[in-house]
Amino acid sequence: MNAAAVNMDKDIDGILKSHRLKRTSARIEILMLLLESGYAISYNDISERLGDKFDKSTVYRTLNSFEEKSIIHAVNDGSGGIKYAVTKIEGAAAHVHFKCDTCEQTYCLSNTKIPPVNTPAGFVVKASSLLINGTCKYCS
Ligand SMILES: [Zn+2]
Ligand SMILES: [Zn+2]
């Protein structure tokens, strides 16, 4: 088990404390948004939902600190911007992301791991990502 990953009990205080992050209103509100979202959300989604409560750099800094601590991970779904999703314990290893063609949301398939890929000699794998698209369970 990866201790850096988040236990999805929505215990915001516990998550911040275990990653030695001070409780600030920006951290609490942004983490709540991310925990409540069933799909990956972009910086724009986040700042839209927050309204003008926090300035741009506060939101960026908060997302960066969450990403550094592996509380969240970045998801590139080809939509042009980076989206963020909370890293669940079962999703700490590289997992598949699924983009729905209908609702255009991107979901973490935390239990669907990326299978090991053989690379030619001299090509060293550091990270991998796999995006699958189709129809999600809410749209099918
Ligand atoms: Zn969908
Ligand atoms: Zn993910």
Short mmCIF file of C-alpha atoms and ligand atoms in Angstrom, two decimals:
data_model
loop_
_atom_site.label_atom_id
_atom_site.label_comp_id
_atom_site.label_asym_id
_atom_site.label_seq_id
_atom_site.Cartn_x
_atom_site.Cartn_y
_atom_site.Cartn_z
CA MET A 1 0.00 0.00 0.00
CA ASN A 2 1.24 3.43 -0.91
CA ALA A 3 1.13 5.69 2.13
CA ALA A 4 1.17 8.78 -0.07
CA ALA A 5 -2.18 7.95 -1.58
CA VAL A 6 -5.43 9.22 -0.24
CA ASN A 7 -7.92 7.25 1.75
CA MET A 8 -11.26 8.19 0.25
CA ASP A 9 -13.05 8.80 3.51
CA LYS A 10 -13.32 12.48 2.63
CA ASP A 11 -11.52 13.31 5.85
CA ILE A 12 -10.00 16.55 4.63
CA ASP A 13 -8.31 17.38 7.92
CA GLY A 14 -6.82 13.90 8.09
CA ILE A 15 -5.50 14.08 4.53
CA LEU A 16 -3.88 17.49 5.06
CA LYS A 17 -2.44 16.45 8.40
CA SER A 18 -0.97 13.20 7.13
CA HIS A 19 0.78 15.12 4.34
CA ARG A 20 1.98 17.84 6.70
CA LEU A 21 0.00 20.55 4.94
CA LYS A 22 -1.45 23.33 7.04
CA ARG A 23 -5.19 23.78 6.96
CA THR A 24 -5.95 26.78 4.81
CA SER A 25 -9.35 27.63 3.40
CA ALA A 26 -8.03 27.27 -0.14
CA ARG A 27 -6.64 23.80 0.53
CA ILE A 28 -9.82 22.68 2.26
CA GLU A 29 -12.17 23.97 -0.43
CA ILE A 30 -10.11 22.78 -3.38
CA LEU A 31 -9.59 19.34 -1.87
CA MET A 32 -13.31 19.10 -1.18
CA LEU A 33 -14.10 19.91 -4.82
CA LEU A 34 -11.66 17.27 -6.02
CA LEU A 35 -12.95 14.64 -3.59
CA GLU A 36 -16.55 15.28 -4.53
CA SER A 37 -15.95 15.15 -8.26
CA GLY A 38 -16.46 11.74 -9.80
CA TYR A 39 -14.20 12.66 -12.72
CA ALA A 40 -11.00 14.57 -13.39
CA ILE A 41 -11.40 18.36 -13.33
CA SER A 42 -9.31 21.09 -14.89
CA TYR A 43 -7.94 24.26 -13.37
CA ASN A 44 -10.73 26.13 -15.17
CA ASP A 45 -13.43 23.85 -13.73
CA ILE A 46 -11.98 24.38 -10.28
CA SER A 47 -11.70 28.15 -10.50
CA GLU A 48 -15.19 28.38 -12.00
CA ARG A 49 -16.66 26.47 -9.08
CA LEU A 50 -14.73 28.52 -6.54
CA GLY A 51 -15.84 31.80 -8.05
CA ASP A 52 -13.51 34.63 -7.07
CA LYS A 53 -12.78 33.38 -3.57
CA PHE A 54 -9.09 32.78 -4.24
CA ASP A 55 -6.67 34.35 -6.67
CA LYS A 56 -5.16 32.44 -9.54
CA SER A 57 -1.76 31.88 -7.95
CA THR A 58 -3.32 30.51 -4.76
CA VAL A 59 -5.26 27.93 -6.76
CA TYR A 60 -2.16 26.97 -8.78
CA ARG A 61 0.01 26.74 -5.68
CA THR A 62 -2.56 24.62 -3.91
CA LEU A 63 -2.85 22.21 -6.85
CA ASN A 64 0.94 22.02 -7.08
CA SER A 65 1.31 21.19 -3.42
CA PHE A 66 -1.36 18.47 -3.70
CA GLU A 67 0.36 17.02 -6.75
CA GLU A 68 3.79 17.07 -5.07
CA LYS A 69 2.35 15.11 -2.15
CA SER A 70 0.62 12.67 -4.51
CA ILE A 71 -2.77 13.61 -3.09
CA ILE A 72 -3.85 14.28 -6.65
CA HIS A 73 -2.43 13.36 -10.05
CA ALA A 74 -2.52 15.07 -13.38
CA VAL A 75 -4.51 13.51 -16.17
CA ASN A 76 -3.90 14.38 -19.81
CA ASP A 77 -7.00 13.43 -21.76
CA GLY A 78 -6.07 15.18 -24.97
CA SER A 79 -8.56 17.98 -24.36
CA GLY A 80 -5.75 20.50 -24.36
CA GLY A 81 -5.44 21.17 -20.65
CA ILE A 82 -4.35 19.16 -17.68
CA LYS A 83 -7.05 17.77 -15.43
CA TYR A 84 -6.62 16.64 -11.85
CA ALA A 85 -8.05 13.73 -9.91
CA VAL A 86 -7.62 12.54 -6.35
CA THR A 87 -5.26 9.57 -6.12
CA LYS A 88 -7.13 6.75 -4.47
CA ILE A 89 -5.15 4.08 -2.63
CA GLU A 90 -6.09 1.47 -5.22
CA GLY A 91 -5.07 3.92 -7.95
CA ALA A 92 -1.59 4.73 -6.64
CA ALA A 93 -0.01 2.60 -9.39
CA ALA A 94 -0.36 3.69 -13.02
CA HIS A 95 -3.98 3.15 -13.98
CA VAL A 96 -6.11 3.64 -17.04
CA HIS A 97 -8.05 6.84 -17.68
CA PHE A 98 -11.30 6.65 -19.58
CA LYS A 99 -12.69 9.53 -21.58
CA CYS A 100 -16.38 9.42 -22.40
CA ASP A 101 -17.21 10.62 -25.91
CA THR A 102 -20.73 11.57 -24.83
CA CYS A 103 -20.35 13.56 -21.59
CA GLU A 104 -16.68 14.34 -22.35
CA GLN A 105 -15.65 13.63 -18.76
CA THR A 106 -12.52 11.67 -17.94
CA TYR A 107 -12.62 9.06 -15.20
CA CYS A 108 -9.86 7.34 -13.23
CA LEU A 109 -10.21 3.59 -13.57
CA SER A 110 -8.20 3.11 -10.38
CA ASN A 111 -8.57 -0.65 -10.38
CA THR A 112 -7.61 -1.02 -14.03
CA LYS A 113 -3.82 -1.04 -14.06
CA ILE A 114 -1.72 -0.34 -17.09
CA PRO A 115 -0.18 -3.67 -18.09
CA PRO A 116 3.61 -3.83 -18.26
CA VAL A 117 4.90 -3.00 -21.72
CA ASN A 118 8.03 -4.47 -23.27
CA THR A 119 10.37 -1.85 -24.64
CA PRO A 120 13.41 -2.40 -26.85
CA ALA A 121 16.84 -2.55 -25.22
CA GLY A 122 17.98 0.89 -24.12
CA PHE A 123 14.46 2.32 -23.68
CA VAL A 124 13.87 2.76 -19.97
CA VAL A 125 10.27 3.28 -18.85
CA LYS A 126 9.78 5.93 -16.17
CA ALA A 127 6.05 6.49 -16.31
CA SER A 128 3.18 5.41 -18.47
CA SER A 129 -0.27 6.65 -19.23
CA LEU A 130 -3.11 5.04 -21.06
CA LEU A 131 -6.23 6.81 -22.19
CA ILE A 132 -9.18 4.83 -23.44
CA ASN A 133 -12.24 6.45 -24.88
CA GLY A 134 -15.78 5.26 -25.34
CA THR A 135 -19.05 5.55 -23.43
CA CYS A 136 -19.08 5.78 -19.65
CA LYS A 137 -21.53 3.93 -17.41
CA TYR A 138 -23.61 7.06 -16.91
CA CYS A 139 -24.07 7.60 -20.65
CA SER A 140 -24.47 4.04 -21.92
ZN ZN B 1 -20.34 9.81 -20.15
ZN ZN B 2 -6.31 8.70 -12.41
#
